[in-house]
Every structure is written in C-alpha cells, then in structure tokens.
XYZ file of C-alpha atoms in Angstrom:
515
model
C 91.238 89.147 133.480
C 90.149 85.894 132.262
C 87.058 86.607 131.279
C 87.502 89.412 129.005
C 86.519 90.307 125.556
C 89.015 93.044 123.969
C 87.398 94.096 120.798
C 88.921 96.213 118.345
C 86.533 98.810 117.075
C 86.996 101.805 114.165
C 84.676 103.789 116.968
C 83.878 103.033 120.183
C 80.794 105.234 120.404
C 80.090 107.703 122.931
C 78.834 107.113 126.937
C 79.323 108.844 129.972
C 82.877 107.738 132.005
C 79.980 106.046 134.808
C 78.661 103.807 132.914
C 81.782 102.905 130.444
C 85.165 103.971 132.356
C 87.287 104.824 130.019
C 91.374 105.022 129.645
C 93.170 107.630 127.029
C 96.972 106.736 126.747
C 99.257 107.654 124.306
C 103.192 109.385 124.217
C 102.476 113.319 125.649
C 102.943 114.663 122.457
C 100.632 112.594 120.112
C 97.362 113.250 123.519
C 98.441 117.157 122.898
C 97.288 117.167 119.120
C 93.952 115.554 119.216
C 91.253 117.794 118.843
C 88.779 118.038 122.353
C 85.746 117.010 120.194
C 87.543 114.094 119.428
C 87.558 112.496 123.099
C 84.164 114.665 124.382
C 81.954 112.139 123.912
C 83.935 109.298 125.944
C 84.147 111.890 128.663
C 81.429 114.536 129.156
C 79.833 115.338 131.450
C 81.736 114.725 134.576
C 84.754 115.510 132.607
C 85.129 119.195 130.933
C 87.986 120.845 128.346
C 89.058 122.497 131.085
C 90.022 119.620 133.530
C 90.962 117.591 130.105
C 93.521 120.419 129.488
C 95.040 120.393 133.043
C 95.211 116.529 133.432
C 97.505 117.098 130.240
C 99.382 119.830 131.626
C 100.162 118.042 134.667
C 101.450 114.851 133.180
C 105.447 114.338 133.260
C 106.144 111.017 132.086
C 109.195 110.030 133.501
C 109.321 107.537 131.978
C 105.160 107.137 132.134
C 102.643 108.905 134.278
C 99.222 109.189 134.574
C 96.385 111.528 135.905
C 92.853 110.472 137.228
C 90.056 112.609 135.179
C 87.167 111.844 137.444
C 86.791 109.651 140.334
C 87.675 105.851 139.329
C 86.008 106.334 135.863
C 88.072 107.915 134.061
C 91.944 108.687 133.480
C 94.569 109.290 130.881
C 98.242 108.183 131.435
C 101.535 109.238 129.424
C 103.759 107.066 127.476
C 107.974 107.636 127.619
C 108.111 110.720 124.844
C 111.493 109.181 123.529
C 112.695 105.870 123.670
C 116.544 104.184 123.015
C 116.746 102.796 119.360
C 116.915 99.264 120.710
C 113.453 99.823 122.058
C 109.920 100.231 119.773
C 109.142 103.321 118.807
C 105.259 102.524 120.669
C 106.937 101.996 123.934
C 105.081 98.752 123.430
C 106.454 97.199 127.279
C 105.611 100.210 129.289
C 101.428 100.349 126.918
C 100.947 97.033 128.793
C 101.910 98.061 132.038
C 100.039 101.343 131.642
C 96.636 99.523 131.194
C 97.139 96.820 133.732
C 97.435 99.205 136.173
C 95.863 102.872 135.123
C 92.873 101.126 133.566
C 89.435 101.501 135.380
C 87.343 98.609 136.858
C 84.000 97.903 135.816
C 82.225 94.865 132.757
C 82.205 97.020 130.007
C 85.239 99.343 129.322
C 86.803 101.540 126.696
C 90.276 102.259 126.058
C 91.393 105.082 123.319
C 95.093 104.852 122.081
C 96.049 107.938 120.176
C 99.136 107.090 118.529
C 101.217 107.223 114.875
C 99.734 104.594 112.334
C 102.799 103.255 112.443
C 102.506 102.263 116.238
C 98.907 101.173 115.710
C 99.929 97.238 114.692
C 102.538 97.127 117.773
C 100.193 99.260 120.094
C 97.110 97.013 119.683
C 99.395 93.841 120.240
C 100.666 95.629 123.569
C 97.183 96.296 124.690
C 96.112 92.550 123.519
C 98.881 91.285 126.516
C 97.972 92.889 129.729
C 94.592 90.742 129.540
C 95.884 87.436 129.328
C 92.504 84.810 128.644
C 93.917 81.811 130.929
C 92.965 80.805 134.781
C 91.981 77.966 136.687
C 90.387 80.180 139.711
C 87.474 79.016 141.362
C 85.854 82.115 141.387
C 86.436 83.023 137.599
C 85.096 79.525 136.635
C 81.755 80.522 138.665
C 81.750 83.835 136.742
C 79.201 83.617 133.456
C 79.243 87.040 132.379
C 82.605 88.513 130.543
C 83.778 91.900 130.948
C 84.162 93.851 127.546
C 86.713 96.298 126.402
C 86.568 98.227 123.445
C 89.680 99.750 122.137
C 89.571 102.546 119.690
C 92.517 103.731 117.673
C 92.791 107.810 117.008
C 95.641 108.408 115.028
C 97.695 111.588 114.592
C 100.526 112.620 112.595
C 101.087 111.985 108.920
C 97.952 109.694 107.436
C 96.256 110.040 110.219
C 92.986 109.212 109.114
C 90.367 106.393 110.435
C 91.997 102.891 109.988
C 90.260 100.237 107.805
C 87.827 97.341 108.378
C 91.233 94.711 107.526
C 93.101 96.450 110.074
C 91.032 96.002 112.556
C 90.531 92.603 111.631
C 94.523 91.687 111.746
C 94.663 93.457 115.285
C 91.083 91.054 116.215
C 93.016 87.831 115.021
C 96.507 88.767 116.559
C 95.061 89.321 119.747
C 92.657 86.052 119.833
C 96.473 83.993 119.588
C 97.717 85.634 122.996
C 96.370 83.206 124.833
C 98.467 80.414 123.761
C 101.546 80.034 125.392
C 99.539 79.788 128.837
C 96.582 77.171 127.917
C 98.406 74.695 125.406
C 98.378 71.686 127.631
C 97.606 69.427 124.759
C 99.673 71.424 121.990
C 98.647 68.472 119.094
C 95.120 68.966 119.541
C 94.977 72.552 119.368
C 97.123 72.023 116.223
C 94.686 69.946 114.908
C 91.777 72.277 115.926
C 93.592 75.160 114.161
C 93.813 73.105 110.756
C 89.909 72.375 111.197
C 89.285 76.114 111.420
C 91.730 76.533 108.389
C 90.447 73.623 106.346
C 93.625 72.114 106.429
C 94.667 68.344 107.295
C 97.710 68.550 109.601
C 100.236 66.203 108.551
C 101.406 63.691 112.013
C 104.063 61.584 112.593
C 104.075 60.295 115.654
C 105.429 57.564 117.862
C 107.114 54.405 116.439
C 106.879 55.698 113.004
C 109.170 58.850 114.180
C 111.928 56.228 115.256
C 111.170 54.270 111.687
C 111.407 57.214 109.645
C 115.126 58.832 111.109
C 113.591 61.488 114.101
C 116.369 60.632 116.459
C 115.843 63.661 117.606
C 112.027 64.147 118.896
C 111.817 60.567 118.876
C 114.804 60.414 121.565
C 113.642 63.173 123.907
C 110.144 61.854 123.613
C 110.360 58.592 124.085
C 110.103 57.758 127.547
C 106.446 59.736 127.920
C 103.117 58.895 128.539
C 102.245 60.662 125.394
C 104.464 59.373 122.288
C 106.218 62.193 120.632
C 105.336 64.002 117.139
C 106.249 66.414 114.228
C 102.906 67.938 112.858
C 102.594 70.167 110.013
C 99.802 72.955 108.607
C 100.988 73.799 105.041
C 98.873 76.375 103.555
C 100.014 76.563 99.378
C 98.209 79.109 97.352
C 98.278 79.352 93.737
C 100.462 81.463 92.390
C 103.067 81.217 95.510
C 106.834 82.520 94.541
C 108.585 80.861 97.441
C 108.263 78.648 100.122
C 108.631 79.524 104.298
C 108.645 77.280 106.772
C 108.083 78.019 110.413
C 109.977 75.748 113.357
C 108.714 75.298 116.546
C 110.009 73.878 119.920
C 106.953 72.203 121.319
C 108.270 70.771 124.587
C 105.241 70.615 126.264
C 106.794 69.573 129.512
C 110.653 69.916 130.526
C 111.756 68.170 133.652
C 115.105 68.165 131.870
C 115.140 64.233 131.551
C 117.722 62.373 133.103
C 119.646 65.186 133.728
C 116.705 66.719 135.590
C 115.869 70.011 136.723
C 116.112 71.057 140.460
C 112.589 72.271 142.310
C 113.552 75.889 141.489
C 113.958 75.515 137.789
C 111.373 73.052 136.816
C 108.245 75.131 137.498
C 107.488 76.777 134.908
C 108.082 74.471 132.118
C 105.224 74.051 130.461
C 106.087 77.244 128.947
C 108.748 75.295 127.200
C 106.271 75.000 123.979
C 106.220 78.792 123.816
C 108.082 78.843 120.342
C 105.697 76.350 118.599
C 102.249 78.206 120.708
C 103.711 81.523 119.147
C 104.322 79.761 115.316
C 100.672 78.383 115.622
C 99.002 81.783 116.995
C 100.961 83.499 113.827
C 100.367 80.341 111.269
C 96.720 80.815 112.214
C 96.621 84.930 111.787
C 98.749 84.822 108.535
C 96.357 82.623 106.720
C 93.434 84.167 108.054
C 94.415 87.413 106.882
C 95.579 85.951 103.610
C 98.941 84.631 102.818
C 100.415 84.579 99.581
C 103.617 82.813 99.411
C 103.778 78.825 100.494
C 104.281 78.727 104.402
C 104.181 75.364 106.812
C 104.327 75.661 110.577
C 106.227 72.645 111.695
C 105.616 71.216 115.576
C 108.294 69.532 116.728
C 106.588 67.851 120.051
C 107.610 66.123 123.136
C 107.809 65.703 126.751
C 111.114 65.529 128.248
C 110.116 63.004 130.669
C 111.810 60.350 132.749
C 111.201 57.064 132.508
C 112.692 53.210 132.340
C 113.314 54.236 128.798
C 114.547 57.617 128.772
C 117.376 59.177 127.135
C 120.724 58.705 128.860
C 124.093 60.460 129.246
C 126.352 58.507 126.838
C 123.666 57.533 124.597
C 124.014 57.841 120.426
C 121.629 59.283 118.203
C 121.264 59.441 114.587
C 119.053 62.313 113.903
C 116.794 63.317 110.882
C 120.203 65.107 108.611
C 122.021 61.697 108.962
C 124.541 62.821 111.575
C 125.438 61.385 114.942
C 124.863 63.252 118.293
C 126.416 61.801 121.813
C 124.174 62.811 124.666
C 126.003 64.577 127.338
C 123.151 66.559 128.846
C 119.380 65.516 128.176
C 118.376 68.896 129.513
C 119.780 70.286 126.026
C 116.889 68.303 124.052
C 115.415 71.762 122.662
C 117.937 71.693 119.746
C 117.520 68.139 119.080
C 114.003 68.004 118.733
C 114.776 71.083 116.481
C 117.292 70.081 114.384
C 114.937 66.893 113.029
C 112.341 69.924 111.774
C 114.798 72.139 110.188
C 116.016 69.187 107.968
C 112.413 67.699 107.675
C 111.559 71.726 106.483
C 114.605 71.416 104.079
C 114.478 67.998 103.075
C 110.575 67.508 102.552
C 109.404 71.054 102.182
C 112.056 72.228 99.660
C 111.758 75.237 101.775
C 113.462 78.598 100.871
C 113.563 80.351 104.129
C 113.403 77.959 107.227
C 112.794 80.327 110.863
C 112.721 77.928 113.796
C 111.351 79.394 117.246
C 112.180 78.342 120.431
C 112.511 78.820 124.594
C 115.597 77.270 123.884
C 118.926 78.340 126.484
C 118.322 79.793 129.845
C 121.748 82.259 128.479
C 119.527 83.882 126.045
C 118.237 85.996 128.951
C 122.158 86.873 129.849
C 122.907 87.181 126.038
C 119.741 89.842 125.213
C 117.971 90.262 128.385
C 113.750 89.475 129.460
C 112.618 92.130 126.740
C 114.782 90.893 123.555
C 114.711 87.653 121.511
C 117.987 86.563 120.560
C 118.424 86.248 116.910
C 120.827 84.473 114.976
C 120.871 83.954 110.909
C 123.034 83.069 108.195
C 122.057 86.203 106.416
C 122.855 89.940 107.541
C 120.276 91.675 105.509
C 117.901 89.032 107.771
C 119.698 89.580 111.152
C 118.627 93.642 110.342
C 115.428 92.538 109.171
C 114.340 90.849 112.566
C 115.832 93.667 114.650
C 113.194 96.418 112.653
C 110.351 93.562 112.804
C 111.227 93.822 116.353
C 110.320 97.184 117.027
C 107.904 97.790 114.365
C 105.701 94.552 116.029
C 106.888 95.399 119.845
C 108.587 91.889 120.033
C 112.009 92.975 120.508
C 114.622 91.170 118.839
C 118.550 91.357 119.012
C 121.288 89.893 117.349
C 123.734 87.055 118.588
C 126.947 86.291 117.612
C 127.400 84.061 114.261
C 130.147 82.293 113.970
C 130.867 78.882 113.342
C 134.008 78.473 112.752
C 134.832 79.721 116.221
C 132.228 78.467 118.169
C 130.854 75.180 116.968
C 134.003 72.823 118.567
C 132.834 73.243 121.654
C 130.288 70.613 120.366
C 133.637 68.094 119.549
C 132.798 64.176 120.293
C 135.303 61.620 120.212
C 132.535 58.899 119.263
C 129.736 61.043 117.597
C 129.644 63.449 114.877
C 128.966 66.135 117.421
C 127.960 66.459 121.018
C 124.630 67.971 122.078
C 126.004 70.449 125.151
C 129.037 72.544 124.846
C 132.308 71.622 126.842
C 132.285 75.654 127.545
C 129.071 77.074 129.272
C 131.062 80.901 129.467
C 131.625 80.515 125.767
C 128.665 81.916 123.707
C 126.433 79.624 125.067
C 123.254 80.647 123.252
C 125.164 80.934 120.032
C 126.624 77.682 120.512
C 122.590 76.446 120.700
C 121.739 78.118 117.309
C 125.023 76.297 115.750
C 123.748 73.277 116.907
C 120.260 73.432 114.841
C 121.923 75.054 111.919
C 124.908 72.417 111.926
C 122.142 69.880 110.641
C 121.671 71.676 107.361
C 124.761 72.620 106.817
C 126.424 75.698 107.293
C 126.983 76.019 103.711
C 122.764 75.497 102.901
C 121.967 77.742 100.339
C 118.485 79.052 101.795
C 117.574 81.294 104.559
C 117.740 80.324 108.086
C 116.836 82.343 110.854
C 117.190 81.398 114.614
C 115.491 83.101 117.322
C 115.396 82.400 121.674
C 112.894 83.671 123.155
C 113.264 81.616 126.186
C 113.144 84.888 128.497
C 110.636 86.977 126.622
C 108.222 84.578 126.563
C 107.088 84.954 130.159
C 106.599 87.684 132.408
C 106.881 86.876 136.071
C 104.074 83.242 136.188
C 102.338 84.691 132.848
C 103.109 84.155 129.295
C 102.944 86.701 127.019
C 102.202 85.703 123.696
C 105.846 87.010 122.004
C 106.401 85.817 118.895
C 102.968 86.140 117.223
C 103.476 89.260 116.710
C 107.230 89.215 115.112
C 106.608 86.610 112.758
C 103.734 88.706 111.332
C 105.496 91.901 110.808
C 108.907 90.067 109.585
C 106.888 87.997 107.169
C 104.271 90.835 106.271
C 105.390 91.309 103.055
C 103.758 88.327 102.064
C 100.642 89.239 103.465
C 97.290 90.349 101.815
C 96.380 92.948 104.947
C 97.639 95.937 104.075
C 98.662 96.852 107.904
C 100.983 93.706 107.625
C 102.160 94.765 104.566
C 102.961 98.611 105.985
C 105.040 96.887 109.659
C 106.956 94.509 107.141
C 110.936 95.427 107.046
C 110.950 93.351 104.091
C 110.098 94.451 100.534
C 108.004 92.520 98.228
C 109.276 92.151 95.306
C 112.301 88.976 97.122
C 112.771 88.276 100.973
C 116.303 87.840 99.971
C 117.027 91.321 99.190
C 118.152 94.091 101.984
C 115.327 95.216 103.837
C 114.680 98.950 103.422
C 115.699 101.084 106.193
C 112.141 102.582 106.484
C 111.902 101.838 109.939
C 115.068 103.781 110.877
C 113.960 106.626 109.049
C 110.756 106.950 110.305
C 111.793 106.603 114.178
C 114.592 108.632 114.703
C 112.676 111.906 115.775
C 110.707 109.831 118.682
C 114.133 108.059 119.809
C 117.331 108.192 121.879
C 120.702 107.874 119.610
C-alpha cells in the first residue's frame, strides 16, 4: 500500500462500482439512516435499493461484519454498534481493520464513512493507518503509477450536514504525518525539512557542545555513535500567545540497549524506538499548519544507543541537564535519560507552562495498559481525565498509570548518585517508576503542567508502525487550535488548559457505549 494517495474529499463524485470499487462502512445503525440517493451514484447500476437494503439486513456485526454488494467491486461492512467506555466511540481499531481487509482492489478507489461528526476527526485518522506510505520492495520501487483513494465523509445524526473545506484540510495534514514512525531513519533531517516547510530555523545542539552545555543525559547515551547525539527544537510563537507548550520526544533512533544489550529477539524492531519524537513532529507539523495560537516547541531529544569503545557503562556517573546525579545500572533504561535533559531544557529555557514528553519508553507499558492504550501519567487530575477523553475522541487510546512518588520513586535509591536510572524492583510499578524518573528532574513540586505518556506498545502493530500519537496530541491540545474540527475533539476548554476539562465527551458517548 505504498504507493497510495488517500485524499480526503467533501464529495467523491459519482462512477459505476467497475471502474471505482467502492467500500461503505460505518456502525449498523448510522448505514440504516442514510437516505438511498445518498450512496446511488457510487453504486448503480450493478448495485440496486433492493440488494442495498438486503446487504443491510443481513449484516450482524459481531463485533464487525461485512457483505459483498457486487462481485469484487463493491461492499459495505459493519462497525461494533456499542463499544466499552475505555474504547472510542468510532470503533477507531476495528475502521482500520475493516478497510485493510473488506476494501476492494483496483488504482483508483472510493471509500464512504457514514458516521457522527463527532467520529469524523478519529474515523479519518483510522482510515489514514491501514495504508501505511513506507516499503523497500523491489516491486513497489518499479511501480510509477500510485493508486488513489478517495474518502468521503456522510454524516448522520445531530449536525449532520456537509463538513467544511478546514476539516478536510486537518484530516489531509493528519494523515500525510502517518508515515513517520516507519521511514525516519535520519530523524534530524526530517526535523530540519519540517522547519523549512514551516519557515522555521530548528534550534541544534549537538555533539561536544551537548557534553559542554550539561546534556548528561543524550550526550551519555549518544556518545559512543557514529552519528553524535542532539536536542533540536521547532518553536512556533505567535503574537498574541497566552501560554507556552512544549512537546518532548524520545528520538532513539536506534536501541541495541548499549552495554547492557538487547538479545536477537528484542532488538529488531528498534528503530521504532523514535516513535514518540516521529509522532511530536507529525503533530508539531499539523498544529501549525492548521494554525496554532498559543506558543508550542517540539523538542527532539536524539540518539543512538550504540556500543562502542566509548559507550556508557554500568557503574558510570552522570550529571544530567537539572543538576542531579544519575548512577548507571542498566544502559538499556537510556529513554528517560535522554528525556529528562528535554523536560528541564523545556522548563529551564522555554519557561514552558505545560511540558508533555512522548515516548516508546518501558516494554511494562504494554503489561500496565495493553497494545491499544498509551499509558499516561501527570501531575494534574483534571489532565490525567483530559488525555483519557483525547483518547477516544482522536482514536489514540490513552489510560492512566499510577502517580505516586512518594511510594514509588525509592526504588531509584543510589548510595553514590542522587538517584539510579533502573529500579531495584521490576514487579513494582515499573512503568510508573519510568515516568518518576523524567518528572524527578523538575521536581515533583514544579508548578506547571507535566504530562507523561508510553506508547511503547501502541506504536506498532505486528512489523508496522502506526502513526499513534499524532493524532492525541491534536485533539488534547485542540483548544488551541484555529481549525474548528480541532477545536470541536478538544477535551479542553479555551478559555485556560489548567481548568477541568468538560465532560462533553462522556455525555455525548454514553448511548453508543458499554457501562
């Protein structure tokens, strides 16, 4: 599926299933209230009312199904009719699978999602994943040509009436950052390319001058690569800007663990390790596109964990960016580290209000909150709630850990360091412990806004990424937007991110949902 376009259109214009197959999903309920003259013209003639109405009469989604409407042309498929209230209400997961595998071959293809307008944002991002843009096949190299799908909204329910050019050009620049977690091989340069499409000069400090200016941290874990480390920064600061955001990302662009390395089972797969700063730059570059009004910095925290004559040992010392000491006791916990220098750098430099850092950061996030959730973890409740509705208002499911400090952050106890960087208790909280780590370095009495989130199992499904996090940051952060579909998946209101989120979301679910 490399070499597909997915456009987002307000119509997709009529043509016969054989020459533009065509796919109609949506949940049972929503397919049963559009009109027949809205979906005629994608379908007629091979297809009539009548069969239309009995491919919908036969469909038991349980929890999806799907009926062919003629031949290999044309088909429409059922989404779950009620999902748990840890899930999205757009059954985002199961909208993927449903056009990866119900969706008709051919070059130029149409699907029509007839959902809620709340589902649109979430729905569009689901469809965006199952046609991931990366491959290094012989034969898709030798291919010229690019298959097209169109995609075409029809939405029913309350305000259900044709979307707006800005919303389908939020869904166009979400879906063009899906890509990333799989093809950043050379994250800095992309990061670069991104400011040059932004007219903005990344800020880069890189190499020695990381070790001269305090980054024990990305400095330490970096240090033995071909490549010299980094922390880059895109700071986009409008006029008129109320408060100030910065975004944290774990760029590991390679992981073999370091000196403590990985074992052949666990090290492919690692250059998915950036996956947290891929999914900050894929949503840095669709917030500003789409206008953002508040001050907000993306912050790349880059290295490989490599080893080398000079690598990072066991027993080693470091003074990071906050000042404090860490004794290495396991250089395959250098996530946190590199992380911890960018949270302070956010804090220190940035006079940042509300610092989120990102990261494929502890293999026990997937134990913690499974391959579908990110694990979450904030200093704030009313921002712990705020993530879980971003969650299922973007599709990028989200779930809270456990905060708390003064229970959990001894495990990190050195007898020579300020702190140690792996926990003397791998059955106690580990991906808590992890977040504690990061937040330790500002202070668990900083004023400001910190949010944590893992999304080392999300991030990948089976040898594919998948793009999560794009889509999270842009609904949590939405208020700040100037798109008006940002502004509508947003938990947060406007008028202060540091208020309670409404409980809009809840509301609005609760008929389409398990208790």
């Amino acid at each position: 599926m490399a070499n597909v376009l997915l456009e987002f259109k307000a119509s997709a214009a009529d043509s016969e299933p054989q020459n533009r197959p065509v796919l109609i999903v949506g949940q049972l309920a929503n397919l049963q209230q559009i009109n027949w003259t809205q979906v005629k013209g994608k379908l007629q003639p091979v297809v009539t009312k009548e069969i239309w109405q009995a491919a919908l009469a036969s469909l038991n989604p349980n929890p999806t199904d799907s009926c062919p409407l003629y031949l290999s042309f044309a088909a429409v498929a059922a989404l779950p009719s009620r999902v748990s209230r840890h899930n999205s209400p757009s059954s985002a997961h199961f909208l993927t699978r449903l056009v990866r595998t119900c969706l008709p071959t051919g070059n130029n293809r149409c699907i029509v999602m007839v959902c809620e307008r709340s589902d649109v944002f979430a729905s569009a991002c689901a469809i965006a994943r199952a046609f991931p843009l990366f491959t290094r096949r012989s034969a898709s190299s030798r291919r010229t040509e690019k298959k097209h799908v169109t995609v075409e909204f029809v939405t029913v329910g309350q305000d259900n009436g044709p979307l707006e050019v800005s919303t389908l050009e939020v869904k166009n620049a979400c879906c063009n950052c899906f890509s990333a977690h799989n093809t950043l091989c050379n994250l800095l340069q992309e990061i670069k390319a991104v400011g040059n499409e932004l007219s903005i000069t990344p800020t880069i400090i890189r190499g020695e001058e990381l070790k001269q200016k305090g980054f024990g941290g990305i400095y330490g874990v970096g240090k033995a690569a071909q490549h010299p480390p980094a922390l880059a920064v895109l700071s986009h600061t409008p006029s008129g800007a109320t408060q100030t955001i910065a975004w944290v990302g774990k760029g590991i662009v390679y992981d073999t663990g370091g000196l403590s390395i990985k074992g052949k089972t666990t090290m492919p797969g690692m250059k998915r390790d950036c996956g947290g700063a891929a999914a900050i730059l894929g949503a840095f570059k669709a917030a500003v596109k789409q206008g953002f009004k508040d001050n907000l910095h993306a912050v790349f925290c880059l290295a490989e964990n490599s080893v080398g004559p000079t690598a990072t040992r066991p027993d080693d010392i470091h003074t990071l960016y906050s000042g404090k000491t860490v004794e290495i006791n396991n250089t395959d916990a250098e996530g946190r580290l590199v992380l911890s220098d960018g949270v302070v750098y956010a804090n220190k430099d940035l006079s940042a209000d509300i610092i989120l850092d990102m990261a494929t950061l502890t293999g026990a996030q997937g134990i913690s909150t499974g391959k579908y959730h990110a694990a979450v973890m904030t200093n704030s409740e009313q921002w712990e709630a705020a993530c879980v509705r971003a969650g299922r208002s973007s599709g990028d499911l989200a779930h809270p850990l456990v905060y708390c400090p003064e229970l959990h952050f001894s495990e990190f106890t050195s007898a020579v360091a300020d702190m140690k960087n792996s926990v003397a208790d791998r059955e106690n909280a580990q991906s808590s412990c992890a977040g504690l780590f990061i937040g330790s370095h500002l202070g668990f009495d900083w004023p400001g806004i910190w949010v944590h989130v893992d999304i080392a199992s999300p991030v990948h499904a089976g040898e594919r990424a998948t793009g999560f996090g794009v889509a999270m940051l842009l609904s949590l952060f939405g208020q700040a937007s100037e798109d008006p579909l940002l502004n509508s998946v947003s938990p947060l209101g406007a008028a202060t991110a540091k208020t309670a989120p409404e409980d809009q979301m809840e509301r609005d679910c609760k008929r389409r949902r398990l208790v």
